[in-house]
Coordinates of C-alpha atoms in Angstrom, one line a residue:
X157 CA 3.0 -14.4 -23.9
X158 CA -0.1 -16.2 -22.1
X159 CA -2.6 -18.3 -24.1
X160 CA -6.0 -18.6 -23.8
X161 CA -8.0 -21.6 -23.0
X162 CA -11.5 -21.8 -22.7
X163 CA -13.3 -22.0 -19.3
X164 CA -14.6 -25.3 -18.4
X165 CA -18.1 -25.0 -19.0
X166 CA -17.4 -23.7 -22.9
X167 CA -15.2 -26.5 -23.5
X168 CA -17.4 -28.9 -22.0
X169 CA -20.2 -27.7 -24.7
X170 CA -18.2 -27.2 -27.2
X171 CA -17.2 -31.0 -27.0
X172 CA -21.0 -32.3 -26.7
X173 CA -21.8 -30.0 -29.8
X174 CA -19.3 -32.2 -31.3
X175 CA -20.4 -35.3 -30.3
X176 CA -23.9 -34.2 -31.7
X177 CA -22.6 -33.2 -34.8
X178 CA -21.1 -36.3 -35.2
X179 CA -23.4 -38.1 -34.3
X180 CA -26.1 -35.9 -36.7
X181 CA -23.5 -36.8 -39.5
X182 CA -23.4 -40.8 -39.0
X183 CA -27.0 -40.0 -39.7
X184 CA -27.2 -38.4 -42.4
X185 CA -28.5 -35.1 -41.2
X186 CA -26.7 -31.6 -43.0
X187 CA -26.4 -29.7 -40.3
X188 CA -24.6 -26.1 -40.6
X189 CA -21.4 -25.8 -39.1
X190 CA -21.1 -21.2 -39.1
X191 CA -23.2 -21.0 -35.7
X192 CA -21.6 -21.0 -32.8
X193 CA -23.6 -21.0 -29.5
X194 CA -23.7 -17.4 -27.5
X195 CA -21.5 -16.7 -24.7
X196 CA -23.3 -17.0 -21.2
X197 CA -21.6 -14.5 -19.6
X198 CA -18.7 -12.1 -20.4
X199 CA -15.7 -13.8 -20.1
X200 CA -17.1 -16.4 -22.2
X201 CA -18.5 -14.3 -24.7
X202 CA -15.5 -12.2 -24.7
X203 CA -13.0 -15.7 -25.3
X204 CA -15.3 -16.6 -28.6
X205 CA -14.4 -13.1 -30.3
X206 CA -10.5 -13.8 -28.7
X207 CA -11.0 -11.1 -25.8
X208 CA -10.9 -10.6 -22.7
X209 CA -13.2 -9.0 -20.1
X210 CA -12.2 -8.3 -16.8
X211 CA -12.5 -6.1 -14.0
X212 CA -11.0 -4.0 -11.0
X213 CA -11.0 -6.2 -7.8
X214 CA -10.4 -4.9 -4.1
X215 CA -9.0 -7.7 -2.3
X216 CA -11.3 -6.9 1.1
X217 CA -14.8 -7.5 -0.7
X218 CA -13.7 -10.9 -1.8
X219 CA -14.8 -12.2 1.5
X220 CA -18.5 -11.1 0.2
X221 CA -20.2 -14.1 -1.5
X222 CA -22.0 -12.2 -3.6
X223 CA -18.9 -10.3 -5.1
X224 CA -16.8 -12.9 -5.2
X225 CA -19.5 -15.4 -7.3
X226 CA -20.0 -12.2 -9.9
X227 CA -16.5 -12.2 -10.9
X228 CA -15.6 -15.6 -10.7
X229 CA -18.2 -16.0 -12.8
X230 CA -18.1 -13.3 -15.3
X231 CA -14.5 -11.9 -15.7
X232 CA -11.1 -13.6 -16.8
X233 CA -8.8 -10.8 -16.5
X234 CA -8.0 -8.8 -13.6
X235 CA -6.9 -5.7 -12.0
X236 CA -5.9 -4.7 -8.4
X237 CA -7.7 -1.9 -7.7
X238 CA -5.4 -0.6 -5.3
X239 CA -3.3 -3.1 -3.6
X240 CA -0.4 -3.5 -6.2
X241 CA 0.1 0.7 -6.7
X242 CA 2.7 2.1 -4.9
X243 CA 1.5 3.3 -1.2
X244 CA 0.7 -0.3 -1.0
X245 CA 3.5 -2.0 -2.2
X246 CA 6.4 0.0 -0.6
X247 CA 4.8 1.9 2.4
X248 CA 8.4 2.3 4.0
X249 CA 11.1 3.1 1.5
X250 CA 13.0 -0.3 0.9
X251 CA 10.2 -2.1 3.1
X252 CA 7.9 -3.8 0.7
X253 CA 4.7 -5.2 1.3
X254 CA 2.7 -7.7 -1.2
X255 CA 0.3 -9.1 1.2
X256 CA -2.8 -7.8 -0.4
X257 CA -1.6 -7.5 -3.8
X258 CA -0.6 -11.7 -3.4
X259 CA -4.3 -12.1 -2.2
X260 CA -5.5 -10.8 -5.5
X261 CA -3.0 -12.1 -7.8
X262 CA -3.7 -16.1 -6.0
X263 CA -6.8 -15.4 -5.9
X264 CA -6.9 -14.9 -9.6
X265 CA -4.8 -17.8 -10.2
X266 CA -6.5 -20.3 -7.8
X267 CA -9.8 -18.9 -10.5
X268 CA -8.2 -19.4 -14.0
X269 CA -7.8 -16.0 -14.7
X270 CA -4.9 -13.6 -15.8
X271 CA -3.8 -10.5 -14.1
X272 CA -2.7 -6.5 -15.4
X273 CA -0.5 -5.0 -13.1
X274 CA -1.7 -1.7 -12.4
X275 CA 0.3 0.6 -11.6
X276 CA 4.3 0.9 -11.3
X277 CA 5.1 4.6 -11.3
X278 CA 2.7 7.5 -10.8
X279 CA 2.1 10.8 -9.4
X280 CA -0.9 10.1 -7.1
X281 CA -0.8 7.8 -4.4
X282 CA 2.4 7.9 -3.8
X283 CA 3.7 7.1 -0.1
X284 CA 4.4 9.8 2.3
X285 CA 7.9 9.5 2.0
X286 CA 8.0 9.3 -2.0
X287 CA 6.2 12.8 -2.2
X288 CA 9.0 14.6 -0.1
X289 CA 11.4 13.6 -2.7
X290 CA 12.7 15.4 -5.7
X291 CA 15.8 14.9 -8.5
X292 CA 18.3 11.9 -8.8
X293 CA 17.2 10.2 -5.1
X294 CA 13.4 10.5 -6.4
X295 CA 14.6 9.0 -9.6
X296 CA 16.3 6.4 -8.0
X297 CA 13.4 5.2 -5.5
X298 CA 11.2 5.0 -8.2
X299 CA 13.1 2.6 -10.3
X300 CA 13.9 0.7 -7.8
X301 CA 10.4 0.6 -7.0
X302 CA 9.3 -0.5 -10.7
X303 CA 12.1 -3.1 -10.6
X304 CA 11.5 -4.4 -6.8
X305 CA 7.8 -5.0 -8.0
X306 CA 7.5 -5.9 -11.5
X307 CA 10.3 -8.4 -10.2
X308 CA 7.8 -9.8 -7.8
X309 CA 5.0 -10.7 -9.9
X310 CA 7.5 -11.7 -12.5
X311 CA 6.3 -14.3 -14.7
X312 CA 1.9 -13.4 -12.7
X313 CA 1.4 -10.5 -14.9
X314 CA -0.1 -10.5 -18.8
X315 CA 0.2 -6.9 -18.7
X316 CA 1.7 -4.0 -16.4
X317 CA 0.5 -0.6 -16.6
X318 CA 4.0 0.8 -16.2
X319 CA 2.9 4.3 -15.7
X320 CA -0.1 6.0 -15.0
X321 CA -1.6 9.4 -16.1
X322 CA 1.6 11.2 -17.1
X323 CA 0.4 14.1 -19.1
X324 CA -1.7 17.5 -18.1
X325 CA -5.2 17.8 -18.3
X326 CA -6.4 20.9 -20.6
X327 CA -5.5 21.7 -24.1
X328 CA -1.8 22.1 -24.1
X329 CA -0.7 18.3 -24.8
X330 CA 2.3 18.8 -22.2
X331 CA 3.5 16.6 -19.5
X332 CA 1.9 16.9 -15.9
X333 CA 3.7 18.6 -13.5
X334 CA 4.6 15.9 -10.6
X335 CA 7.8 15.2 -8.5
X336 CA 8.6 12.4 -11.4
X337 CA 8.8 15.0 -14.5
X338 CA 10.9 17.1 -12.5
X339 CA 13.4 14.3 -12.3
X340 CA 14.2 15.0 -15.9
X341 CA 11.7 14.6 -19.4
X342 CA 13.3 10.9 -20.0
X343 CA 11.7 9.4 -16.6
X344 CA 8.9 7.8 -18.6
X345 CA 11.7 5.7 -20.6
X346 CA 13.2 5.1 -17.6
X347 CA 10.7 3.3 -16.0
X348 CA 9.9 1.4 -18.7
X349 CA 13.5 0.1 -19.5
X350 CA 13.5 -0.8 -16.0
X351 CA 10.0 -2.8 -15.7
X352 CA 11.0 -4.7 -19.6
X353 CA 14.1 -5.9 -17.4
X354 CA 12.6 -6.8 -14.8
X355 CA 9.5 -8.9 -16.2
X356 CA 10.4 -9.3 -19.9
X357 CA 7.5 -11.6 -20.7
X358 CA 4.4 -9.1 -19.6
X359 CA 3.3 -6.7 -21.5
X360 CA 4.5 -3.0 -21.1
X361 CA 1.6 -0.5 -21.4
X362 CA 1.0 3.4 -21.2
X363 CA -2.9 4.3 -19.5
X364 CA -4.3 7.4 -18.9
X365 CA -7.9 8.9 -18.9
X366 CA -9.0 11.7 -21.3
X367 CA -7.1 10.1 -24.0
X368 CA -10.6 9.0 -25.9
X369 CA -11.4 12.0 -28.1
X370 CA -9.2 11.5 -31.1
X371 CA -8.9 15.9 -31.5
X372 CA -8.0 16.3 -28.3
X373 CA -4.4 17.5 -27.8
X374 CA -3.9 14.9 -24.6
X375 CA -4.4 11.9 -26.9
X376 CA -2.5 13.4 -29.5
X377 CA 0.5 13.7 -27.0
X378 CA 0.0 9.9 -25.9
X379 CA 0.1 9.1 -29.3
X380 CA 3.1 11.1 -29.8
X381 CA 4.4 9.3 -26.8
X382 CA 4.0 5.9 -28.3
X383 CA 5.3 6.9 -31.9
X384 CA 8.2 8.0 -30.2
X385 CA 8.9 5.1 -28.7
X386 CA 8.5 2.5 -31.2
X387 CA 10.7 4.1 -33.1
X388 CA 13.5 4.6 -31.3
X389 CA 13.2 0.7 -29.8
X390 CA 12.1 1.3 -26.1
X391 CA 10.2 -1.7 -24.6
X392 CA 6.5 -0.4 -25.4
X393 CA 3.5 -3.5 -26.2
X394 CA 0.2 -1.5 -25.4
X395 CA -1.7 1.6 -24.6
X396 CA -4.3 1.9 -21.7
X397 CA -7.2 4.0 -22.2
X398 CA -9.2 4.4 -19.1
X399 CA -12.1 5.5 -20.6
X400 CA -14.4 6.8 -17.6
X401 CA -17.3 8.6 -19.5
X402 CA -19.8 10.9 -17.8
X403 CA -21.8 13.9 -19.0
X404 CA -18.3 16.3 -18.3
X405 CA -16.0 13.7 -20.8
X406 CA -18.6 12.0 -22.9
X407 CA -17.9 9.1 -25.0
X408 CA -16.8 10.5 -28.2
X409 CA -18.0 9.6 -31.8
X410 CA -14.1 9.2 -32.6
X411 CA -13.5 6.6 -30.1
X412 CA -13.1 3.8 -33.0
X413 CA -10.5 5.8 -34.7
X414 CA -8.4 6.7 -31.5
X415 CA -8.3 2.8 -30.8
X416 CA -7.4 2.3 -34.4
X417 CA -5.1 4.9 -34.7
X418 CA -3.0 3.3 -31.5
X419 CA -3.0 0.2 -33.0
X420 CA -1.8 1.4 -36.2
X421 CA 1.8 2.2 -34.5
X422 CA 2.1 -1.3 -33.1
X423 CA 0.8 -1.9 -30.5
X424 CA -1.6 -3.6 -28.8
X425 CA -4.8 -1.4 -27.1
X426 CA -6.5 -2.7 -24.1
X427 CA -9.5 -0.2 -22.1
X428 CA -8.4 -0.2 -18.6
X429 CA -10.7 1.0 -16.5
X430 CA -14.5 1.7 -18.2
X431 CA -17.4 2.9 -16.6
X432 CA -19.9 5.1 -17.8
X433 CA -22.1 7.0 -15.5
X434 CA -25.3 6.8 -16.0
X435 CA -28.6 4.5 -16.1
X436 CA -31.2 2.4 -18.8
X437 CA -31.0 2.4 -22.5
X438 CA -28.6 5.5 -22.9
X439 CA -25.9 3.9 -20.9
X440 CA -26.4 0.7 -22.1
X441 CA -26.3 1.8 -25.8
X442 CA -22.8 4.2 -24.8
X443 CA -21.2 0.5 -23.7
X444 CA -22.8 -1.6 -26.8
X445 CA -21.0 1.2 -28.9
X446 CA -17.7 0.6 -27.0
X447 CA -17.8 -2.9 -27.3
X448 CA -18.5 -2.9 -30.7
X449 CA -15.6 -0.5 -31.4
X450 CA -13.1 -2.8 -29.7
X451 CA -13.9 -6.0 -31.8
X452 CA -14.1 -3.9 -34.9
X453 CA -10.1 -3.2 -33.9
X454 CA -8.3 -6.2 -34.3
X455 CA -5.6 -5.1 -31.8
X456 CA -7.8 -4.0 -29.4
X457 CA -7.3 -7.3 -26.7
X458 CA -10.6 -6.4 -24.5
X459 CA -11.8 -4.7 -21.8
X460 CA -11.8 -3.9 -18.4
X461 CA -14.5 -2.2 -16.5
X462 CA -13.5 -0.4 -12.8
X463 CA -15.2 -2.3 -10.3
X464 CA -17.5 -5.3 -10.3
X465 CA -21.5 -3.5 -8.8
X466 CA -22.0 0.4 -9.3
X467 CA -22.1 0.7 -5.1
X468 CA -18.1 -1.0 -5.8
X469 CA -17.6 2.3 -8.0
X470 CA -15.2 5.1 -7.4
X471 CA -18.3 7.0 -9.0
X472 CA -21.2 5.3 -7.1
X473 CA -22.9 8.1 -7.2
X474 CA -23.5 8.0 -10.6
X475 CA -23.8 4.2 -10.8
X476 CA -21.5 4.0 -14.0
X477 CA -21.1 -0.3 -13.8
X478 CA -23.0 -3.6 -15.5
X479 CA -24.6 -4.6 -12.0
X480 CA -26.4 -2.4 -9.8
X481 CA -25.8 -2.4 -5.7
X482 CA -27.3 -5.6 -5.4
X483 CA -25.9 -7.8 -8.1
X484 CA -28.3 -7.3 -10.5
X485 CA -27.6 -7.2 -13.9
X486 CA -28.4 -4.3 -15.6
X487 CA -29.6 -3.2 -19.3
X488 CA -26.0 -2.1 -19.7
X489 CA -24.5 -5.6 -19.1
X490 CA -27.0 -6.8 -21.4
X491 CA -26.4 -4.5 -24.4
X492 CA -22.8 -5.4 -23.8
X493 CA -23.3 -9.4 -23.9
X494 CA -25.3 -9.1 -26.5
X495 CA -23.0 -7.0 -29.0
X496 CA -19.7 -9.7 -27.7
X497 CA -22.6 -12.4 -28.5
X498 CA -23.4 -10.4 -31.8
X499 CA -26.8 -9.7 -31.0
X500 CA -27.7 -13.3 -30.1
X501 CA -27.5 -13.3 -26.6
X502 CA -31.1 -13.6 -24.2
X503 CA -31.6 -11.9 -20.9
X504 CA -31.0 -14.0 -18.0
X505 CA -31.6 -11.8 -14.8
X506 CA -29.8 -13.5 -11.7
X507 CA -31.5 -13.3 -8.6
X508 CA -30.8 -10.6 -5.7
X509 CA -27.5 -12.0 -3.8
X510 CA -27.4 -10.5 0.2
X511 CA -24.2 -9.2 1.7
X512 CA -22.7 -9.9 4.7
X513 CA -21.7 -7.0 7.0
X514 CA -18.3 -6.3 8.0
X515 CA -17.6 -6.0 12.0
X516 CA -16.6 -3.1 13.8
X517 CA -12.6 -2.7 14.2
X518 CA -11.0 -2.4 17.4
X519 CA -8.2 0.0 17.8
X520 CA -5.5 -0.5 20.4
X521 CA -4.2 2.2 22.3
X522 CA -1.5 5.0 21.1
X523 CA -0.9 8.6 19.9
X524 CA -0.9 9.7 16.5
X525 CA -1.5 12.8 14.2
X526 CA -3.7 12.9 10.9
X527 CA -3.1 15.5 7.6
X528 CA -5.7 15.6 4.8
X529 CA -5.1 17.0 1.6
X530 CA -7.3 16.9 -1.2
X531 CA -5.6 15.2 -4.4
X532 CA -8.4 16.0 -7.4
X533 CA -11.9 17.0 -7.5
X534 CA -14.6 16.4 -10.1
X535 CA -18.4 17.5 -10.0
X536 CA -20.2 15.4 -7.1
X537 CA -16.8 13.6 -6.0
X538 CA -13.2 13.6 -5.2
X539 CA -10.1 12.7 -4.0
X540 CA -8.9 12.6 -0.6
X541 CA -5.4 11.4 1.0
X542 CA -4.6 11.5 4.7
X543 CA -1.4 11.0 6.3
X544 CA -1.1 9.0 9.5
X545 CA 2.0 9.9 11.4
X546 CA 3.1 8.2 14.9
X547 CA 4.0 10.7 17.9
X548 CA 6.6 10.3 20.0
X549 CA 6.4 6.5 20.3
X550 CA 5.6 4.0 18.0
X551 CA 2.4 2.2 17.7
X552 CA 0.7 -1.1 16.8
X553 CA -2.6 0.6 15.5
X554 CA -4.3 3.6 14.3
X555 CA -8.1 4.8 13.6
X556 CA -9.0 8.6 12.1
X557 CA -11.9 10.6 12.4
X558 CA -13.5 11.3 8.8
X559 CA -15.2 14.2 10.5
X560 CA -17.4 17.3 9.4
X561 CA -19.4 15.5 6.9
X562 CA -17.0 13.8 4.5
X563 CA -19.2 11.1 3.0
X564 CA -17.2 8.2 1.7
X565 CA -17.9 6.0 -1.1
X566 CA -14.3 4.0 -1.1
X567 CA -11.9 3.7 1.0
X568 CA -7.5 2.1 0.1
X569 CA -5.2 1.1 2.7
X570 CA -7.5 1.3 5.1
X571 CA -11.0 0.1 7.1
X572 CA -13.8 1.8 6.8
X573 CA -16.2 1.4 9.6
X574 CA -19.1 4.4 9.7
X575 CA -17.1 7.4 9.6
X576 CA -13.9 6.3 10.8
X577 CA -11.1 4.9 8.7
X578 CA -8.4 2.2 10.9
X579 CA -5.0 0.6 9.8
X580 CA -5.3 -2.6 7.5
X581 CA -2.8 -5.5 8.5
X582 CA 0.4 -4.3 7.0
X583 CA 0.3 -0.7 7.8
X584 CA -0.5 -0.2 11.5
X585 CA 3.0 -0.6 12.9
X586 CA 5.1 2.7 13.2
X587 CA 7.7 3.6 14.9
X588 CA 7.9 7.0 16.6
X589 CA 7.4 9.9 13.8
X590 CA 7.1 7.0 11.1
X591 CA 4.2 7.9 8.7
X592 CA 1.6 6.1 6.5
X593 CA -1.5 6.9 4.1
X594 CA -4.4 5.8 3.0
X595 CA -7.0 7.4 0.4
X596 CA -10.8 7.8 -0.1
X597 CA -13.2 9.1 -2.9
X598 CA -15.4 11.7 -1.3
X599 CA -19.2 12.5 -2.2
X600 CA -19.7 15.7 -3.0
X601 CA -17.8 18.9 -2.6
X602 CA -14.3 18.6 -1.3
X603 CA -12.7 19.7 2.3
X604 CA -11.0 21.9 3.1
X605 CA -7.0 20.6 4.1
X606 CA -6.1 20.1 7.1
X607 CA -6.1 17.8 11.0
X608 CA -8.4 15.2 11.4
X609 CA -8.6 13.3 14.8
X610 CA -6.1 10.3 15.6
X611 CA -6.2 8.0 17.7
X612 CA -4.1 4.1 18.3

């Protein structure tokens, strides 16, 4: 598939480290060759153990020097946070859209770095039009939809998270009920026969969260998943696990084996999507212990954490990342460089970066209506979608109301500006009764459903 190289700067030392051993040599010195200098940061630290360590990018913070110089500098592989999954990519059934996902995936070119496709087919964040269908048309749309995409990026992608989050939570091990399993129990091989065809160089991967606890009856039916297919030949190469630990889905003490036992079926294993909530030595020995139970898996290919500073996190509230809301890193991002490093790395604080504010939006004129409804819920957060739906005429713009104190820590196809969410570039025209969505993670308890205020 892709190769590595190493980043400049490594390359560059390695080579005088050469040139003094050489030179050390000519003079007679014995010098030990076993050493090998520590990683600086950790992509670099990562590349010496042959893994990667990326993270989840949102394409509208790039503009933000001080995001944009933390993962330049510290991650080689990464993830569209939002922009590549499907109310992004095909807003209007047959109309696609790649704008922001093409900003992320040059963007990660332009830097050296390789890109996981995340996600193809899922039940969440699906577009408005997607979640009225049901049976052979729904089946349809969504492999066109995997093929239309994965077609697109052919050739960008290391790896595609072909779907997402298939089976139930609880202890039953069965599929989730969504629109997509109701198309018939065979939709998961579906979808991936479709994306192998249409990229066959990246890799093909299952991901799901909850699937960490080797006894638990989720990971057993992921596993189950997997087994299955390899051996009856369908196009599987990896399993995602998402791995977001907090005090209600701790890191278990079995982690090492789940990853093993993955790779035992062959295939490869890649964490998706880590964060751990939390803060000082506890969290930052919970992410030593995951790194260290990745390299001790020789399949498991690295690590990806969701977001780049905790105030970037889905979970802010429990500030679950390496860097804190300024760019700081924290002890977590040092227990992790250190255990990549072995436990030869130094501390290196960076100083506080600034951030530039974003302006105020300006909305043109226009009617519109507004429909929340509440996707999932966890202690302290959860996870809203609103529908934006033109009236009687079309429009060129739309902004919504977040109103009785909804608190908003992220916002996806859409600009958040105080308490009021507006169209992005691609998804402000509609014509008359066409709709569009975008989502948010909420702080705190959830709303109830219903009308929020609309205006274009």
């Amino acid at each position: 598939m892709n190769h590595r190289t190493a980043p400049p700067r490594r390359r560059a030392a390695w080579v005088a480290g050469a040139v003094a051993v050489a030179t050390a040599l000519a003079g007679g010195v014995a010098m030990s060759t076993s050493a090998q200098a520590a990683g600086d940061t950790l992509q670099e630290a990562a590349a010496d153990q042959g893994r990667y360590f990326g993270t989840a990018i949102a394409g509208y913070k790039l503009q933000e020097s001080a995001y944009e110089t933390i993962a330049n500098r510290e991650f080689d592989m990464i993830t569209a946070e939002n922009e590549m999954k499907l109310d992004a990519t095909e807003p209007q059934q047959g109309q696609f859209n790649f704008s922001a996902g093409d900003q992320i995936a040059n963007w990660a070119t332009q830097n050296g770095k390789r890109l996981r496709g995340h996600t193809l087919a899922w039940h969440s964040q699906q577009p408005g039009w997607m979640q009225n269908m049901e049976g052979s048309q729904l089946r349809q749309a969504m492999l066109n939809h995997v093929t239309e995409v994965a077609s697109h990026y052919r050739g960008q992608i290391y790896a595609w998270d072909v779907v997402n989050e298939a089976f139930a939570d609880g202890g039953t091990g069965a599929r989730r009920d969504s629109n997509l399993q109701r198309t018939g129990n065979d939709w998961i091989e579906a979808a991936f026969r479709a994306a192998r065809a249409a990229d066959p160089n990246a890799k093909l991967c299952y991901n799901d969260y909850n699937i960490d606890n080797w006894s638990w009856a989720k990971t057993q039916a992921a596993y189950n998943l997997v087994r299955d297919f390899k051996e009856r030949g369908v196009p599987i190469d990896c399993i995602g696990l998402q791995s977001h630990f907090n005090s209600g889905s701790p890191y278990p003490s079995n982690y090492r084996t789940t990853l093993q036992s993955f790779a035992d079926l062959g295939v490869d294993v890649q964490i998706t999507e880590l964060d751990i909530e939390g803060s000082g030595q506890q969290q930052a020995d919970t992410y030593r212990k995951v790194v260290e139970d990745c390299l001790a898996v020789s399949r498991c290919e690295g690590i990806t954490v969701w977001g780049v500073r905790d105030s970037d996190s889905w979970r802010s509230q429990g500030t679950p990342l390496l860097f804190d809301g300024n760019g700081n890193k924290k002890e977590a991002y040092h227990a992790v460089l250190d255990a990549l490093n072995g436990g030869t790395s130094t501390p290196d604080p960076t100083e506080d970066p600034t951030e530039d504010p974003t302006e105020d939006p300006t909305f043109p004129a226009g009617d519109c209506s507004a429909d929340l409804r509440i996707v999932n819920s966890w202690q302290g957060g959860y996870q809203g979608e609103v529908a934006v739906t033109a009236g009687s005429s079309a429009i060129s713009g739309w902004s919504v109301a977040l109103s009785g104190g909804i608190s908003v820590s992220q916002v996806w196809n859409g600009t958040l500006s105080g308490s009021t969410v507006s169209n992005v570039s691609w998804n402000g025209n509609l014509g008359a009764g066409q709709s569009t969505s975008f989502g948010f993670i909420g702080n705190g308890s959830p709303p109830s459903a219903g009308s929020l205020a609309c205006g274009s």
